[in-house]
Tab-separated table of C-alpha atoms in Angstrom:
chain	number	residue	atom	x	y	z
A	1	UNK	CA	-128.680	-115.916	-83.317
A	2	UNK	CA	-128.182	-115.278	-87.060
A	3	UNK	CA	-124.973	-115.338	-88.460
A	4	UNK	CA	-123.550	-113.775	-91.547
A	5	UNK	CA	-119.854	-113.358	-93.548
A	6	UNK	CA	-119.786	-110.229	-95.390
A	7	UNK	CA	-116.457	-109.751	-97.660
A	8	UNK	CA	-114.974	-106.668	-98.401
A	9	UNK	CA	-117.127	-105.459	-95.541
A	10	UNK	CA	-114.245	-101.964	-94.739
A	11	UNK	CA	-116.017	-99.676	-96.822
A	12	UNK	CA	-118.971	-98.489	-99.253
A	13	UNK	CA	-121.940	-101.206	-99.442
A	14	UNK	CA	-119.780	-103.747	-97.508
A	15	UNK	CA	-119.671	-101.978	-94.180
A	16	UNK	CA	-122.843	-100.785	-94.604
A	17	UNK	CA	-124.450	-104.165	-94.878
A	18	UNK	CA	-122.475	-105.156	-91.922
A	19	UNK	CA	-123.559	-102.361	-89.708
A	20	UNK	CA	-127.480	-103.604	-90.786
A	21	UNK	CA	-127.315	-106.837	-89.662
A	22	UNK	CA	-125.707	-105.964	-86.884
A	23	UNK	CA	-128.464	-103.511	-85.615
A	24	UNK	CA	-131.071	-106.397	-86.858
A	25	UNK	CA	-129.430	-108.983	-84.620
A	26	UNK	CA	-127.009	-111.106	-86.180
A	27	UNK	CA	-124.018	-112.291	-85.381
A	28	UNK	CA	-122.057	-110.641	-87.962
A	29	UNK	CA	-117.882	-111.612	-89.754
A	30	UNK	CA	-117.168	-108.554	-91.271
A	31	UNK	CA	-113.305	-109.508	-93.712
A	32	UNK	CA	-111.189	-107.481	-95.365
A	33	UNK	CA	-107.815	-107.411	-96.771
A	34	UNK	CA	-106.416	-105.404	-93.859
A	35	UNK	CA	-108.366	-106.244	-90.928
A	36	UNK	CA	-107.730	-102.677	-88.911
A	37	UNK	CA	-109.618	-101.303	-92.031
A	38	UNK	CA	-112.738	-102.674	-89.707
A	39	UNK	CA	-112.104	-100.487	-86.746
A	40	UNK	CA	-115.411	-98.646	-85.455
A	41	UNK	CA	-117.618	-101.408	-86.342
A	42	UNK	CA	-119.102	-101.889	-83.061
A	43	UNK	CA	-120.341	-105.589	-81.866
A	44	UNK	CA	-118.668	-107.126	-85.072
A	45	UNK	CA	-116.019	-109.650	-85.685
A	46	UNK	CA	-113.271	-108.480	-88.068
A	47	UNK	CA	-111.077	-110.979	-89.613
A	48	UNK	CA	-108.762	-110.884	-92.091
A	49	UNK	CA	-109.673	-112.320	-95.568
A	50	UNK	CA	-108.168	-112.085	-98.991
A	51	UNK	CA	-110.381	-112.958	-101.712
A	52	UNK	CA	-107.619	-113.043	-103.922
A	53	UNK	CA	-105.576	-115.477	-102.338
A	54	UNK	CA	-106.400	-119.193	-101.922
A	55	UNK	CA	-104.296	-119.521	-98.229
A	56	UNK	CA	-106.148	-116.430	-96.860
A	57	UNK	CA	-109.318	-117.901	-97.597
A	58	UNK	CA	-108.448	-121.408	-96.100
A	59	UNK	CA	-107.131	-119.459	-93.042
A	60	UNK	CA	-109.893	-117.793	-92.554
A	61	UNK	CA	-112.302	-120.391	-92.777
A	62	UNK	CA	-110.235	-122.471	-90.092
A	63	UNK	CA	-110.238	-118.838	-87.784
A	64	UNK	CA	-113.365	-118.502	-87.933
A	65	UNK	CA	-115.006	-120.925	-85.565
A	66	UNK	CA	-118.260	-121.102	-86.407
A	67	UNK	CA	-120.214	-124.202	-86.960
A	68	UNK	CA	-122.797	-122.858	-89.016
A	69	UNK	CA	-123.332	-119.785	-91.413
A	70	UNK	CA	-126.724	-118.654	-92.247
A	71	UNK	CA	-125.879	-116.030	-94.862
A	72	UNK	CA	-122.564	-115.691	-97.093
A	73	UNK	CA	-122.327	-112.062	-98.756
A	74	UNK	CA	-119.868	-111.984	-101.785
A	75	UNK	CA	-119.534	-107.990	-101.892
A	76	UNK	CA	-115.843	-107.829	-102.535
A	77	UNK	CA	-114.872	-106.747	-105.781
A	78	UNK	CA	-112.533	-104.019	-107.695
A	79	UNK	CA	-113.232	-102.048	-110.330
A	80	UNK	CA	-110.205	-101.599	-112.856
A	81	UNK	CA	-109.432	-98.084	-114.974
A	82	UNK	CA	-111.714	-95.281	-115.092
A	83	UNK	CA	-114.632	-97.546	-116.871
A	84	UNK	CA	-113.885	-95.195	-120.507
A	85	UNK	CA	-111.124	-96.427	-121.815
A	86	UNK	CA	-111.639	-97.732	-125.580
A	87	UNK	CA	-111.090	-101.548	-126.453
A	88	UNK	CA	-108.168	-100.289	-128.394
A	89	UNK	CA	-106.315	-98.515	-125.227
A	90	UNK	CA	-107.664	-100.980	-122.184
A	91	UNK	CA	-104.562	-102.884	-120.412
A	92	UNK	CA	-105.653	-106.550	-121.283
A	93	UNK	CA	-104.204	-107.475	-117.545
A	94	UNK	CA	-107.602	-105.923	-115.892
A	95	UNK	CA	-109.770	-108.491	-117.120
A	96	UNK	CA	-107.369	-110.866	-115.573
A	97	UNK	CA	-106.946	-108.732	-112.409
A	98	UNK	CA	-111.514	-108.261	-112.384
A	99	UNK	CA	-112.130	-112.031	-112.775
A	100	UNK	CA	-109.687	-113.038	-110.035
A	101	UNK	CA	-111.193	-110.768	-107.288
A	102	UNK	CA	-115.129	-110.795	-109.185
A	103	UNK	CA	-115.754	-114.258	-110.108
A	104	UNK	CA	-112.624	-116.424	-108.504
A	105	UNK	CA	-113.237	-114.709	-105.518
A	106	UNK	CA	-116.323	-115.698	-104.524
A	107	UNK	CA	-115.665	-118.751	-105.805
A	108	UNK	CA	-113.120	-119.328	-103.293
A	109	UNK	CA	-115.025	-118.006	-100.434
A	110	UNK	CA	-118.166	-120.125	-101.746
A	111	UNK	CA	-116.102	-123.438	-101.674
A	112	UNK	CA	-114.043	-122.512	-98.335
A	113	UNK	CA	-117.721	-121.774	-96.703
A	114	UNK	CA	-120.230	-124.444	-98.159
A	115	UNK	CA	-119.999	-127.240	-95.251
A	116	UNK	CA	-120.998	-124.365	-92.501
A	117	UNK	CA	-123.724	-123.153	-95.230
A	118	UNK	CA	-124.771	-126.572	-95.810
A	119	UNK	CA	-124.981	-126.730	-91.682
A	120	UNK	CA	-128.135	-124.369	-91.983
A	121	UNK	CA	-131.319	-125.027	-93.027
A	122	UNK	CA	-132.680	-121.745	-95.542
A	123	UNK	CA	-128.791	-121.172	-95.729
A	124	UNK	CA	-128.724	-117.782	-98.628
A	125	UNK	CA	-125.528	-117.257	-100.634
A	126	UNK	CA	-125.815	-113.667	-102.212
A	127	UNK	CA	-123.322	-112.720	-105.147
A	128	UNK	CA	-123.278	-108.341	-105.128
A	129	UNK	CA	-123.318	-107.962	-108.942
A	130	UNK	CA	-124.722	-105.092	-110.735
A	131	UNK	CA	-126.637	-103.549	-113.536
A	132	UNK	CA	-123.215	-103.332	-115.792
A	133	UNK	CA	-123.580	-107.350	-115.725
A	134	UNK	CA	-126.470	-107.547	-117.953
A	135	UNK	CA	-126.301	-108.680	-121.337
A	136	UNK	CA	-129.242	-107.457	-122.218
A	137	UNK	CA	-129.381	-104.212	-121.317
A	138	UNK	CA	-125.455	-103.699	-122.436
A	139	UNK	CA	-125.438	-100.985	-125.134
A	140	UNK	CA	-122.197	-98.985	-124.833
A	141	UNK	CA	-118.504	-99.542	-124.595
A	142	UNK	CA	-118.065	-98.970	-121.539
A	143	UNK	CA	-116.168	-100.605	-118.049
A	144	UNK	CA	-115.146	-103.769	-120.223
A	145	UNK	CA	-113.397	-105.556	-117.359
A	146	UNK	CA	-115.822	-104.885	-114.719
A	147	UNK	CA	-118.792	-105.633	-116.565
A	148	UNK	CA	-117.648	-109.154	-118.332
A	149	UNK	CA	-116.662	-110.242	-114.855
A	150	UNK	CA	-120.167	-109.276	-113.443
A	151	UNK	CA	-122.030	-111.433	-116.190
A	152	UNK	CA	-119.570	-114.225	-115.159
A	153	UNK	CA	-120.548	-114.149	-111.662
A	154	UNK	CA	-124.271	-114.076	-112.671
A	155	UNK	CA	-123.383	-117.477	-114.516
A	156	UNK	CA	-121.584	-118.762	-111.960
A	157	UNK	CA	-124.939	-118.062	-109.462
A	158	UNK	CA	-127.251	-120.078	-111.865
A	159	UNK	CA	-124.854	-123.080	-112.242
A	160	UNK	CA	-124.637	-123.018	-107.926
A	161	UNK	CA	-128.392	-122.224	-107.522
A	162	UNK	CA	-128.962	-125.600	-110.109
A	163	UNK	CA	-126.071	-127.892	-107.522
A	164	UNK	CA	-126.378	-126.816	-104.403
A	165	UNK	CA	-130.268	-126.760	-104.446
A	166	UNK	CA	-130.583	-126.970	-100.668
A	167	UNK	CA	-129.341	-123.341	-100.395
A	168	UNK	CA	-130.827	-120.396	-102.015
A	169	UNK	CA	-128.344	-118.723	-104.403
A	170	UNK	CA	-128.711	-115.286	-106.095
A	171	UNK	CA	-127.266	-112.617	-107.700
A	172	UNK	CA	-128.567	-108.863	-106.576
A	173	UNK	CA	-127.534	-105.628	-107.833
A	174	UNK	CA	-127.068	-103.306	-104.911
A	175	UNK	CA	-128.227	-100.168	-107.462
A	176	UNK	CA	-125.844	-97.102	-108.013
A	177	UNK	CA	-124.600	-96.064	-104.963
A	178	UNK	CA	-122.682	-93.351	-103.385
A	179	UNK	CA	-119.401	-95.598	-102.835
A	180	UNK	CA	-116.058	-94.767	-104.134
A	181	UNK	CA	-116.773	-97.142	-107.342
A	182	UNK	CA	-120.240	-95.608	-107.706
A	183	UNK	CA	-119.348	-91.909	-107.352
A	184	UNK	CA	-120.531	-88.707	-105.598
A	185	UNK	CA	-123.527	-88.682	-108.163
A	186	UNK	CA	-125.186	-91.936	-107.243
A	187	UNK	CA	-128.683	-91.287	-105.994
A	188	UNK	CA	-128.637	-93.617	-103.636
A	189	UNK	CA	-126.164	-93.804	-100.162
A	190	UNK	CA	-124.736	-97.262	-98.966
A	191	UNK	CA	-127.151	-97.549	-95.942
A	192	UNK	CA	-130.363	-96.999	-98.127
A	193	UNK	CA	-128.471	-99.945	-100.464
A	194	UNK	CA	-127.946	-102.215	-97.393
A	195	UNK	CA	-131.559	-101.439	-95.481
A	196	UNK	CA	-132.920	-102.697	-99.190
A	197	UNK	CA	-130.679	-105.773	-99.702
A	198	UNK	CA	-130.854	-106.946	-96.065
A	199	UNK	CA	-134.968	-107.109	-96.730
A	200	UNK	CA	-134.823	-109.050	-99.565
A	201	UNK	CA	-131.895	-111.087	-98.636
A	202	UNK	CA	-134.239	-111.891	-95.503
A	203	UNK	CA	-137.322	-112.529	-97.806
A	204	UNK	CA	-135.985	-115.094	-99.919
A	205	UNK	CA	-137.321	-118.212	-101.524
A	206	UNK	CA	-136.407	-121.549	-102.705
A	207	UNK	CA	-138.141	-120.134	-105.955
A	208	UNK	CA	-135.980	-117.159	-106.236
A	209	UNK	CA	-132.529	-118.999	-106.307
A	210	UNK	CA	-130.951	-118.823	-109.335
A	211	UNK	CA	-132.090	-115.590	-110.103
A	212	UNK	CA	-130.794	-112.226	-111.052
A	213	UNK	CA	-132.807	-109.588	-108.598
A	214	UNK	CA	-132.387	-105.528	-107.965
A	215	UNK	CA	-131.715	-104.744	-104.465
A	216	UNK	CA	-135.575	-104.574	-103.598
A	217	UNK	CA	-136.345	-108.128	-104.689
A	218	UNK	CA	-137.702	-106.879	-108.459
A	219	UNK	CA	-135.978	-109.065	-110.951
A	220	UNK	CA	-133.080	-108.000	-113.171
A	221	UNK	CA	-132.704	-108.559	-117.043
A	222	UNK	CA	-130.397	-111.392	-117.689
């Protein structure tokens, strides 16, 4: 059986991914923060996982008891202020606050995770990033703290893809979604998201790590 780690799997895109696998199969960790945030997810393990915090991680990884991890999903992330605010009036402690959980985050998980990763032959490691992380398609002012820690993650996917080249690495942008980040408005709901992104997770190729993809496998503009 499959396995996959899904972080901040308790809500939106995150529980929706891990309720996919699960009906596909795998053996699926769902983390969170607050583990009892995971009730109702049938057949799945929850465990308790702080992306934020270096001795969660570590704990984790040594709770975990798996010897091998097929597919690591890096879908935790927060989303500071409203996403208007004006250079002038942003609190300067967000970008702080965004690259911690965005980009050290994963990080963290990546590094806790890589010998059971490394334990798996096609072994995928899949950064959640998003349109708001492309440089060149950025031309407003707006969520400066989110966004600047989404291109960072995309960078730190390409310098992974180029070390680690026995394990496909990519960044995908789940699309707008109907989460509490994406809004009412969002076209599309976190299931639809998840159905996409667990088909092109699946489809993968060496060829592909490194890359930048939407959430049906159709790459994104750096």
């Amino acid at each position: 059986m499959k396995r996959v780690l899904i972080t901040g799997a308790n809500r939106g895109i995150g529980r929706a991914l891990a309720k996919e696998y699960s009906r596909q199969g795998w053996e699926v960790c769902a983390t969170a923060r607050r583990p009892e945030t995971l009730d109702g997810l049938a057949g799945i393990s929850p465990l308790m996982l702080d992306v934020c915090d270096d001795a969660s991680v570590l704990a984790a990884r040594a709770s975990l008891g798996w010897d091998r991890l097929d597919v690591l999903i890096n879908n935790a992330a927060i989303f500071p202020g409203e996403g208007n605010e004006d250079f002038t009036n942003l609190d300067l402690a967000w970008f702080r606050d965004a690259f911690d959980c965005n980009v050290l985050g994963p990080a963290r998980v990546i590094k806790a995770f890589l010998p059971l990763l490394q334990n798996s032959p096609g072994a995928r490691i899949v950064n959640i990033s998003s349109g708001a992380g492309s440089l060149s398609e950025k031309e407003d002012s707006l969520y400066y703290p989110y966004s600047v820690s989404k291109a960072a993650l995309n960078m730190l996917t390409r310098g992974l893809a180029a070390e680690f080249r026995e394990i496909i690495v990519t960044a995908l942008s789940p699309g707008w979604v109907q989460t509490e980040m994406g809004g009412d408005n969002a076209p599309l709901t976190p299931r639809e998201s998840a159905q996409s992104l667990f088909r092109t997770i699946a489809a993968l190729t060496p060829e592909q790590s490194g890359r930048f993809l939407g959430r049906d496998g159709e790459p994104y503009a750096w």
